[in-house]
Coordinates of N, CA, C and O in Angstrom, one line a residue:
M657 N -63.7 83.1 -128.4 CA -62.4 83.7 -128.2 C -61.4 83.0 -129.2 O -61.4 81.8 -129.3
T658 N -60.7 83.9 -129.9 CA -59.7 83.3 -130.8 C -58.6 82.6 -130.1 O -58.4 82.8 -128.9
D659 N -57.8 81.8 -130.8 CA -56.7 81.1 -130.2 C -55.7 82.1 -129.6 O -55.1 81.9 -128.6
K660 N -55.5 83.2 -130.4 CA -54.5 84.2 -129.9 C -55.0 84.9 -128.6 O -54.2 85.1 -127.7
K661 N -56.3 85.3 -128.6 CA -56.9 85.9 -127.4 C -56.8 84.9 -126.2 O -56.6 85.3 -125.1
Y662 N -57.1 83.7 -126.5 CA -57.1 82.6 -125.4 C -55.6 82.5 -124.9 O -55.5 82.5 -123.6
A663 N -54.7 82.5 -125.7 CA -53.3 82.4 -125.3 C -52.9 83.6 -124.5 O -52.2 83.5 -123.5
E664 N -53.3 84.8 -124.9 CA -53.0 86.0 -124.2 C -53.7 86.0 -122.8 O -53.0 86.4 -121.8
F665 N -54.9 85.5 -122.8 CA -55.6 85.4 -121.5 C -54.9 84.5 -120.5 O -54.7 84.8 -119.4
I666 N -54.5 83.3 -121.0 CA -53.7 82.3 -120.2 C -52.4 83.0 -119.7 O -52.1 82.8 -118.5
A667 N -51.7 83.7 -120.5 CA -50.5 84.3 -120.1 C -50.7 85.3 -119.0 O -50.0 85.3 -118.0
V668 N -51.7 86.2 -119.2 CA -52.0 87.2 -118.2 C -52.4 86.6 -116.9 O -52.0 87.0 -115.8
A669 N -53.3 85.6 -117.1 CA -53.8 84.9 -115.9 C -52.7 84.2 -115.1 O -52.6 84.4 -113.9
N670 N -51.9 83.5 -115.8 CA -50.8 82.8 -115.1 C -49.8 83.8 -114.4 O -49.4 83.6 -113.3
H671 N -49.6 84.9 -115.1 CA -48.7 85.9 -114.5 C -49.4 86.6 -113.3 O -48.8 86.6 -112.2
C672 N -50.6 87.1 -113.4 CA -51.2 87.9 -112.4 C -51.7 87.0 -111.2 O -51.8 87.4 -110.1
L673 N -51.9 85.7 -111.5 CA -52.3 84.7 -110.5 C -51.1 83.9 -110.0 O -51.3 82.8 -109.4
R674 N -49.9 84.3 -110.3 CA -48.7 83.7 -109.8 C -48.6 82.2 -110.2 O -48.1 81.4 -109.4
G675 N -49.1 81.8 -111.3 CA -49.1 80.4 -111.7 C -49.9 79.5 -110.9 O -49.8 78.3 -111.0
N676 N -50.8 80.0 -110.1 CA -51.7 79.2 -109.2 C -52.7 78.6 -110.2 O -53.7 79.3 -110.6
Q677 N -52.5 77.3 -110.5 CA -53.4 76.7 -111.5 C -54.8 76.6 -111.1 O -55.7 76.7 -111.9
A678 N -55.1 76.5 -109.8 CA -56.5 76.4 -109.3 C -57.2 77.8 -109.6 O -58.4 77.8 -110.0
A679 N -56.5 78.8 -109.3 CA -57.0 80.2 -109.6 C -57.2 80.4 -111.1 O -58.3 81.0 -111.5
V680 N -56.3 80.0 -111.9 CA -56.4 80.2 -113.4 C -57.6 79.3 -113.9 O -58.4 79.8 -114.7
N681 N -57.7 78.1 -113.4 CA -58.8 77.2 -113.8 C -60.2 77.9 -113.4 O -61.1 77.8 -114.2
F682 N -60.3 78.4 -112.3 CA -61.5 79.1 -111.8 C -61.8 80.2 -112.8 O -62.9 80.4 -113.3
M683 N -60.8 81.1 -113.1 CA -61.1 82.2 -114.0 C -61.5 81.7 -115.4 O -62.3 82.3 -116.0
L684 N -60.9 80.7 -115.9 CA -61.2 80.1 -117.2 C -62.7 79.6 -117.2 O -63.5 79.9 -118.1
L685 N -63.1 79.0 -116.1 CA -64.4 78.4 -116.0 C -65.4 79.6 -115.9 O -66.4 79.6 -116.7
I686 N -65.2 80.6 -115.1 CA -66.2 81.6 -114.9 C -66.2 82.5 -116.2 O -67.3 82.9 -116.6
C687 N -65.1 82.7 -116.8 CA -65.2 83.5 -118.1 C -65.9 82.8 -119.2 O -66.7 83.4 -119.9
D688 N -65.8 81.5 -119.3 CA -66.5 80.7 -120.2 C -68.0 80.8 -120.0 O -68.8 81.1 -120.9
I689 N -68.4 80.6 -118.7 CA -69.8 80.7 -118.4 C -70.4 82.1 -118.8 O -71.4 82.2 -119.4
L690 N -69.7 83.1 -118.3 CA -70.2 84.5 -118.5 C -70.2 84.9 -120.0 O -71.1 85.6 -120.5
H691 N -69.2 84.4 -120.8 CA -69.2 84.7 -122.2 C -70.3 84.1 -123.0 O -70.9 84.7 -123.8
V692 N -70.6 82.8 -122.6 CA -71.8 82.2 -123.3 C -73.1 82.9 -122.9 O -73.9 83.1 -123.8
W693 N -73.2 83.2 -121.6 CA -74.4 84.0 -121.2 C -74.5 85.3 -122.0 O -75.6 85.6 -122.5
D694 N -73.4 86.0 -122.1 CA -73.4 87.2 -122.9 C -73.8 87.0 -124.3 O -74.6 87.8 -124.9
D695 N -73.3 85.9 -124.9 CA -73.7 85.6 -126.3 C -75.1 85.3 -126.5 O -75.8 85.7 -127.5
L696 N -75.7 84.6 -125.5 CA -77.1 84.3 -125.5 C -78.0 85.6 -125.4 O -79.0 85.7 -126.1
I697 N -77.6 86.5 -124.6 CA -78.3 87.8 -124.4 C -78.1 88.7 -125.6 O -79.1 89.3 -126.2
D698 N -76.9 88.9 -126.0 CA -76.5 89.9 -127.1 C -77.0 89.3 -128.4 O -77.2 90.1 -129.3
R699 N -77.0 88.0 -128.6 CA -77.3 87.4 -129.9 C -76.4 87.8 -131.0 O -76.8 87.8 -132.2
D700 N -75.2 88.3 -130.7 CA -74.3 88.8 -131.7 C -73.4 87.6 -132.2 O -72.8 87.7 -133.3
K701 N -73.2 86.6 -131.4 CA -72.4 85.4 -131.9 C -73.3 84.2 -131.6 O -73.9 84.1 -130.5
P702 N -73.3 83.3 -132.5 CA -74.1 82.1 -132.3 C -73.5 81.2 -131.1 O -72.3 81.0 -131.1
A703 N -74.4 80.8 -130.2 CA -73.9 79.9 -129.2 C -74.6 78.5 -129.6 O -75.8 78.4 -129.6
N704 N -73.7 77.6 -130.0 CA -74.3 76.3 -130.4 C -74.6 75.5 -129.2 O -74.3 75.9 -128.1
N705 N -75.3 74.4 -129.4 CA -75.7 73.5 -128.3 C -74.6 73.1 -127.4 O -74.7 73.0 -126.2
D706 N -73.4 72.8 -128.0 CA -72.3 72.4 -127.2 C -71.8 73.5 -126.3 O -71.5 73.3 -125.1
D707 N -71.8 74.7 -126.8 CA -71.4 75.9 -126.0 C -72.4 76.1 -124.8 O -72.0 76.3 -123.7
I708 N -73.7 76.0 -125.1 CA -74.7 76.2 -124.1 C -74.7 75.0 -123.1 O -74.7 75.3 -121.8
H709 N -74.6 73.8 -123.5 CA -74.4 72.7 -122.6 C -73.2 72.8 -121.7 O -73.3 72.6 -120.4
R710 N -72.1 73.2 -122.3 CA -70.8 73.4 -121.5 C -71.0 74.5 -120.4 O -70.6 74.3 -119.3
A711 N -71.6 75.6 -120.8 CA -71.8 76.7 -119.9 C -72.7 76.4 -118.8 O -72.4 76.7 -117.6
F712 N -73.8 75.8 -119.1 CA -74.8 75.4 -118.0 C -74.2 74.3 -117.1 O -74.4 74.4 -115.9
Y713 N -73.6 73.4 -117.7 CA -72.9 72.3 -116.9 C -71.8 73.0 -116.0 O -71.7 72.7 -114.8
G714 N -71.1 73.9 -116.6 CA -70.1 74.6 -115.8 C -70.7 75.4 -114.6 O -70.2 75.4 -113.5
A715 N -71.8 76.1 -114.9 CA -72.5 76.9 -113.9 C -73.1 76.0 -112.8 O -73.0 76.4 -111.6
L716 N -73.7 74.9 -113.2 CA -74.5 74.2 -112.2 C -73.7 73.0 -111.6 O -74.1 72.6 -110.5
V717 N -72.7 72.5 -112.2 CA -72.0 71.4 -111.7 C -70.5 71.7 -111.4 O -70.0 71.6 -110.2
R718 N -69.8 72.2 -112.3 CA -68.4 72.5 -112.1 C -68.1 73.6 -111.2 O -67.2 73.5 -110.3
L719 N -68.8 74.8 -111.3 CA -68.5 75.9 -110.5 C -68.7 75.6 -109.0 O -67.8 75.9 -108.2
P720 N -69.8 75.0 -108.6 CA -70.0 74.7 -107.2 C -69.0 73.7 -106.6 O -68.7 73.8 -105.4
R721 N -68.4 72.9 -107.5 CA -67.4 71.9 -107.0 C -66.0 72.5 -107.2 O -65.0 71.8 -106.8
D722 N -65.8 73.6 -107.8 CA -64.5 74.1 -108.1 C -63.7 74.4 -106.8 O -64.2 75.1 -105.9
P723 N -62.6 73.8 -106.6 CA -61.9 73.9 -105.3 C -61.5 75.3 -104.9 O -61.6 75.7 -103.8
F724 N -61.0 76.1 -105.9 CA -60.6 77.5 -105.6 C -61.8 78.3 -105.2 O -61.8 79.1 -104.3
Y725 N -62.9 78.2 -106.0 CA -64.1 78.9 -105.7 C -64.7 78.5 -104.3 O -65.1 79.4 -103.5
S726 N -64.7 77.2 -104.1 CA -65.3 76.8 -102.8 C -64.4 77.3 -101.6 O -65.0 77.7 -100.6
A727 N -63.1 77.2 -101.7 CA -62.3 77.7 -100.6 C -62.4 79.2 -100.4 O -62.1 79.6 -99.3
N728 N -62.7 79.9 -101.4 CA -62.8 81.4 -101.3 C -64.2 82.0 -101.6 O -64.3 83.1 -102.0
F729 N -65.2 81.1 -101.4 CA -66.5 81.5 -101.8 C -67.0 82.8 -101.2 O -67.6 83.6 -101.8
L730 N -66.7 83.0 -99.9 CA -67.2 84.2 -99.2 C -66.5 85.5 -99.8 O -67.1 86.6 -99.7
L731 N -65.4 85.4 -100.4 CA -64.8 86.5 -101.0 C -65.2 86.7 -102.5 O -65.5 87.8 -103.0
L732 N -65.3 85.6 -103.2 CA -65.6 85.6 -104.6 C -67.1 85.7 -105.0 O -67.4 86.4 -106.0
N733 N -68.0 85.1 -104.2 CA -69.4 85.1 -104.6 C -70.0 86.5 -104.7 O -70.7 86.8 -105.6
P734 N -69.8 87.3 -103.7 CA -70.4 88.7 -103.7 C -69.8 89.5 -104.9 O -70.6 90.3 -105.5
I735 N -68.6 89.3 -105.3 CA -68.0 90.0 -106.4 C -68.7 89.5 -107.7 O -69.0 90.2 -108.6
L736 N -68.9 88.1 -107.8 CA -69.6 87.6 -109.0 C -71.0 88.1 -109.1 O -71.4 88.5 -110.2
E737 N -71.7 88.1 -108.0 CA -73.1 88.7 -108.0 C -73.1 90.1 -108.5 O -73.9 90.5 -109.3
M738 N -72.2 90.9 -108.0 CA -72.1 92.3 -108.3 C -71.7 92.5 -109.8 O -72.3 93.3 -110.5
A739 N -70.8 91.6 -110.3 CA -70.4 91.7 -111.7 C -71.7 91.4 -112.6 O -71.8 92.0 -113.6
I740 N -72.5 90.4 -112.2 CA -73.7 90.1 -113.0 C -74.7 91.3 -113.0 O -75.2 91.6 -114.0
L741 N -74.9 91.8 -111.8 CA -75.8 93.0 -111.7 C -75.3 94.2 -112.5 O -76.1 94.9 -113.2
N742 N -74.0 94.4 -112.5 CA -73.4 95.5 -113.3 C -73.5 95.2 -114.8 O -73.8 96.1 -115.5
W743 N -73.3 94.0 -115.2 CA -73.4 93.6 -116.6 C -74.9 93.8 -117.0 O -75.1 94.4 -118.1
Q744 N -75.9 93.5 -116.2 CA -77.2 93.7 -116.6 C -77.6 95.2 -116.7 O -78.3 95.6 -117.6
A745 N -77.0 96.0 -115.7 CA -77.2 97.4 -115.8 C -76.6 98.0 -117.1 O -77.2 98.8 -117.8
A746 N -75.4 97.5 -117.4 CA -74.7 97.9 -118.6 C -75.6 97.6 -119.9 O -75.7 98.4 -120.8
N747 N -76.2 96.4 -119.9 CA -77.0 96.1 -121.1 C -78.2 97.0 -121.2 O -78.5 97.4 -122.3
E748 N -78.8 97.4 -120.1 CA -79.9 98.4 -120.1 C -79.4 99.7 -120.6 O -80.1 100.4 -121.4
M749 N -78.2 100.2 -120.1 CA -77.7 101.5 -120.5 C -77.3 101.4 -122.0 O -77.5 102.4 -122.7
E750 N -76.8 100.3 -122.5 CA -76.5 100.2 -123.9 C -77.8 100.3 -124.8 O -77.7 100.9 -125.9
A751 N -78.9 99.8 -124.3 CA -80.1 99.8 -125.1 C -80.6 101.3 -125.2 O -81.2 101.6 -126.3
V752 N -80.4 102.1 -124.2 CA -80.8 103.5 -124.3 C -79.9 104.2 -125.3 O -80.3 105.0 -126.1
G753 N -78.6 104.0 -125.2 CA -77.6 104.5 -126.2 C -77.1 105.9 -126.1 O -76.4 106.3 -126.9
D754 N -77.4 106.6 -125.0 CA -76.8 107.9 -124.8 C -75.3 107.8 -124.5 O -74.9 106.8 -123.8
E755 N -74.5 108.8 -124.8 CA -73.1 108.7 -124.7 C -72.7 108.5 -123.2 O -71.8 107.7 -122.9
A756 N -73.3 109.3 -122.3 CA -72.9 109.2 -120.9 C -73.1 107.8 -120.4 O -72.3 107.2 -119.7
G757 N -74.3 107.2 -120.8 CA -74.6 105.8 -120.3 C -73.7 104.8 -121.0 O -73.3 103.9 -120.3
L758 N -73.3 105.0 -122.2 CA -72.4 104.1 -122.9 C -71.0 104.1 -122.2 O -70.4 103.1 -122.1
R759 N -70.6 105.3 -121.8 CA -69.3 105.4 -121.2 C -69.3 104.6 -119.9 O -68.3 104.0 -119.5
I760 N -70.4 104.7 -119.2 CA -70.5 104.0 -117.9 C -70.6 102.5 -118.2 O -69.9 101.6 -117.6
A761 N -71.4 102.1 -119.2 CA -71.6 100.7 -119.5 C -70.3 100.0 -120.0 O -70.1 98.9 -119.7
F762 N -69.4 100.8 -120.7 CA -68.1 100.3 -121.1 C -67.3 99.7 -120.0 O -66.7 98.6 -120.1
I763 N -67.4 100.3 -118.8 CA -66.7 99.8 -117.7 C -67.5 98.8 -116.9 O -67.0 97.7 -116.6
L764 N -68.8 99.1 -116.7 CA -69.6 98.2 -115.9 C -69.7 96.8 -116.5 O -69.8 95.8 -115.7
R765 N -69.8 96.7 -117.8 CA -70.0 95.4 -118.4 C -68.9 94.4 -118.2 O -69.1 93.2 -118.4
S766 N -67.8 94.9 -117.7 CA -66.7 93.9 -117.5 C -66.1 94.0 -116.1 O -64.9 93.7 -115.8
T767 N -67.0 94.3 -115.1 CA -66.5 94.3 -113.7 C -66.2 92.9 -113.2 O -65.7 92.8 -112.1
Y768 N -66.5 91.9 -114.0 CA -66.1 90.6 -113.6 C -64.5 90.5 -113.5 O -64.0 89.6 -113.0
A769 N -63.9 91.5 -114.1 CA -62.4 91.6 -113.9 C -62.0 91.7 -112.5 O -60.9 91.4 -112.0
D770 N -63.0 92.2 -111.7 CA -62.7 92.3 -110.2 C -62.5 90.9 -109.6 O -61.8 90.8 -108.6
L771 N -63.1 89.9 -110.2 CA -62.8 88.5 -109.7 C -61.3 88.2 -109.9 O -60.7 87.6 -109.0
A772 N -60.8 88.6 -111.0 CA -59.3 88.3 -111.3 C -58.5 89.1 -110.3 O -57.5 88.5 -109.8
T773 N -58.9 90.3 -110.0 CA -58.1 91.1 -109.0 C -58.2 90.5 -107.6 O -57.2 90.4 -106.9
M774 N -59.4 90.0 -107.2 CA -59.5 89.3 -106.0 C -58.7 88.0 -105.9 O -58.1 87.7 -104.9
C775 N -58.7 87.3 -107.0 CA -57.9 86.1 -107.1 C -56.4 86.4 -107.0 O -55.7 85.7 -106.3
A776 N -56.0 87.5 -107.6 CA -54.6 87.9 -107.4 C -54.3 88.2 -105.9 O -53.3 87.9 -105.4
R777 N -55.3 88.9 -105.2 CA -55.2 89.1 -103.8 C -55.1 87.9 -103.0 O -54.3 87.7 -102.1
I778 N -55.9 86.9 -103.4 CA -55.9 85.6 -102.6 C -54.6 84.9 -102.8 O -54.0 84.4 -101.8
V779 N -54.0 84.9 -104.0 CA -52.8 84.1 -104.2 C -51.5 84.9 -103.9 O -50.5 84.3 -103.7
G780 N -51.6 86.2 -103.9 CA -50.4 87.0 -103.7 C -50.4 88.1 -102.7 O -49.4 88.8 -102.5
G781 N -51.6 88.3 -102.1 CA -51.7 89.4 -101.1 C -52.2 90.7 -101.6 O -52.3 90.9 -102.8
E782 N -52.4 91.6 -100.7 CA -52.9 92.9 -101.1 C -52.0 93.7 -102.0 O -52.4 94.3 -103.0
L783 N -50.7 93.8 -101.7 CA -49.8 94.5 -102.5 C -49.7 94.0 -103.9 O -49.7 94.7 -104.9
W784 N -49.7 92.6 -104.0 CA -49.6 92.0 -105.3 C -50.9 92.4 -106.1 O -50.8 92.7 -107.3
A785 N -52.0 92.3 -105.5 CA -53.3 92.7 -106.2 C -53.3 94.1 -106.6 O -53.7 94.5 -107.7
R786 N -52.8 95.0 -105.8 CA -52.7 96.4 -106.2 C -51.7 96.6 -107.3 O -52.0 97.4 -108.3
Q787 N -50.6 95.9 -107.4 CA -49.7 96.0 -108.4 C -50.2 95.4 -109.8 O -49.9 95.9 -110.8
K788 N -51.1 94.4 -109.7 CA -51.6 93.8 -110.9 C -52.9 94.3 -111.3 O -53.4 94.0 -112.4
G789 N -53.6 95.1 -110.5 CA -54.9 95.6 -110.8 C -55.0 96.3 -112.1 O -55.9 96.0 -113.0
G790 N -54.1 97.2 -112.4 CA -54.1 97.9 -113.7 C -53.8 97.0 -114.9 O -54.5 97.1 -115.9
E791 N -52.9 96.0 -114.7 CA -52.7 95.1 -115.8 C -53.9 94.3 -116.1 O -54.2 94.0 -117.3
I792 N -54.6 93.8 -115.1 CA -55.8 93.1 -115.3 C -56.8 93.9 -116.0 O -57.4 93.4 -117.0
R793 N -57.1 95.1 -115.6 CA -58.0 96.0 -116.2 C -57.7 96.3 -117.7 O -58.5 96.3 -118.6
R794 N -56.4 96.6 -117.9 CA -55.9 96.9 -119.3 C -56.2 95.7 -120.2 O -56.7 95.8 -121.3
H795 N -56.0 94.5 -119.7 CA -56.3 93.3 -120.5 C -57.8 93.2 -120.8 O -58.2 92.9 -121.9
W796 N -58.6 93.4 -119.8 CA -60.1 93.3 -119.9 C -60.6 94.3 -120.9 O -61.6 94.1 -121.5
H797 N -60.0 95.5 -120.9 CA -60.5 96.6 -121.8 C -59.7 96.8 -123.0 O -59.6 97.9 -123.5
D798 N -59.0 95.8 -123.5 CA -58.0 96.0 -124.6 C -58.7 96.4 -125.9 O -58.0 96.9 -126.8
E799 N -60.0 96.2 -126.0 CA -60.7 96.6 -127.2 C -60.7 98.1 -127.4 O -60.8 98.6 -128.5
G800 N -60.6 98.8 -126.2 CA -60.7 100.3 -126.3 C -62.1 100.8 -126.5 O -63.0 100.0 -126.9
W801 N -62.2 102.1 -126.4 CA -63.5 102.8 -126.5 C -64.1 102.6 -128.0 O -65.2 102.2 -128.2
D802 N -63.2 102.8 -129.0 CA -63.7 102.7 -130.4 C -64.1 101.3 -130.7 O -65.1 101.0 -131.4
G803 N -63.3 100.3 -130.2 CA -63.6 98.9 -130.4 C -65.0 98.5 -129.8 O -65.8 97.8 -130.3
Y804 N -65.2 99.0 -128.6 CA -66.4 98.8 -127.8 C -67.6 99.3 -128.7 O -68.6 98.6 -128.9
L805 N -67.5 100.6 -129.1 CA -68.6 101.2 -129.9 C -68.8 100.4 -131.2 O -70.0 100.2 -131.6
S806 N -67.8 99.9 -131.8 CA -67.9 99.1 -133.1 C -68.6 97.8 -132.8 O -69.5 97.4 -133.5
N807 N -68.2 97.1 -131.7 CA -68.8 95.9 -131.3 C -70.2 96.0 -131.0 O -71.1 95.2 -131.3
L808 N -70.5 97.1 -130.3 CA -71.9 97.4 -129.9 C -72.8 97.6 -131.1 O -73.9 97.1 -131.2
A809 N -72.3 98.4 -132.0 CA -73.0 98.6 -133.3 C -73.3 97.3 -134.0 O -74.4 97.1 -134.6
N810 N -72.3 96.5 -134.1 CA -72.4 95.2 -134.7 C -73.5 94.3 -134.0 O -74.3 93.7 -134.7
E811 N -73.5 94.3 -132.7 CA -74.5 93.6 -131.9 C -75.9 94.0 -132.3 O -76.8 93.2 -132.5
K812 N -76.1 95.4 -132.3 CA -77.4 95.9 -132.6 C -77.8 95.5 -134.1 O -79.0 95.2 -134.3
K813 N -76.8 95.6 -135.0 CA -77.1 95.2 -136.4 C -77.6 93.7 -136.5 O -78.5 93.4 -137.2
V814 N -76.8 92.9 -135.8 CA -77.1 91.4 -135.9 C -78.5 91.2 -135.3 O -79.3 90.4 -135.8
R815 N -78.8 91.8 -134.1 CA -80.1 91.6 -133.5 C -81.2 92.1 -134.4 O -82.3 91.5 -134.5
A816 N -81.0 93.2 -135.1 CA -82.0 93.8 -136.0 C -82.3 92.9 -137.1 O -83.5 92.8 -137.7
E817 N -81.3 92.1 -137.6 CA -81.5 91.2 -138.7 C -82.2 89.9 -138.3 O -82.6 89.2 -139.2
Q818 N -82.3 89.7 -137.1 CA -82.9 88.4 -136.6 C -84.4 88.4 -136.5 O -85.0 89.4 -136.3

């Protein structure tokens, strides 16, 4: 993630999560883990040893000890599981490559945004989550359809060269 993208993410997270630092820290941790996992599967960006160590340490040590995640485990863990299953389904649909499947995969691959919406609900209530849901989704899908297709083509090209 570029410095600009990281700064944008922090700003959106702080706003949508009402400045709740524990919730923001949880989202930063989970996004880091999931992005490295995605890089390892897609093979489109190199994940160096430090990235891999950080992600696995985050998944195995930091996440189970994260106070926001622990306090809200029963709400967040099923959403995390579903996001992983959706991402895996999206990867399979992307491999087939038909347009209908790609349109579904475009959304499925980032359903971990639902974690951010639930975090907004936890820190601000149902109305707040409803008000921020669109903003969260727009941020998560800011690459747009054309950007998604371009990134997907690049992933396939990089994998073919390996």
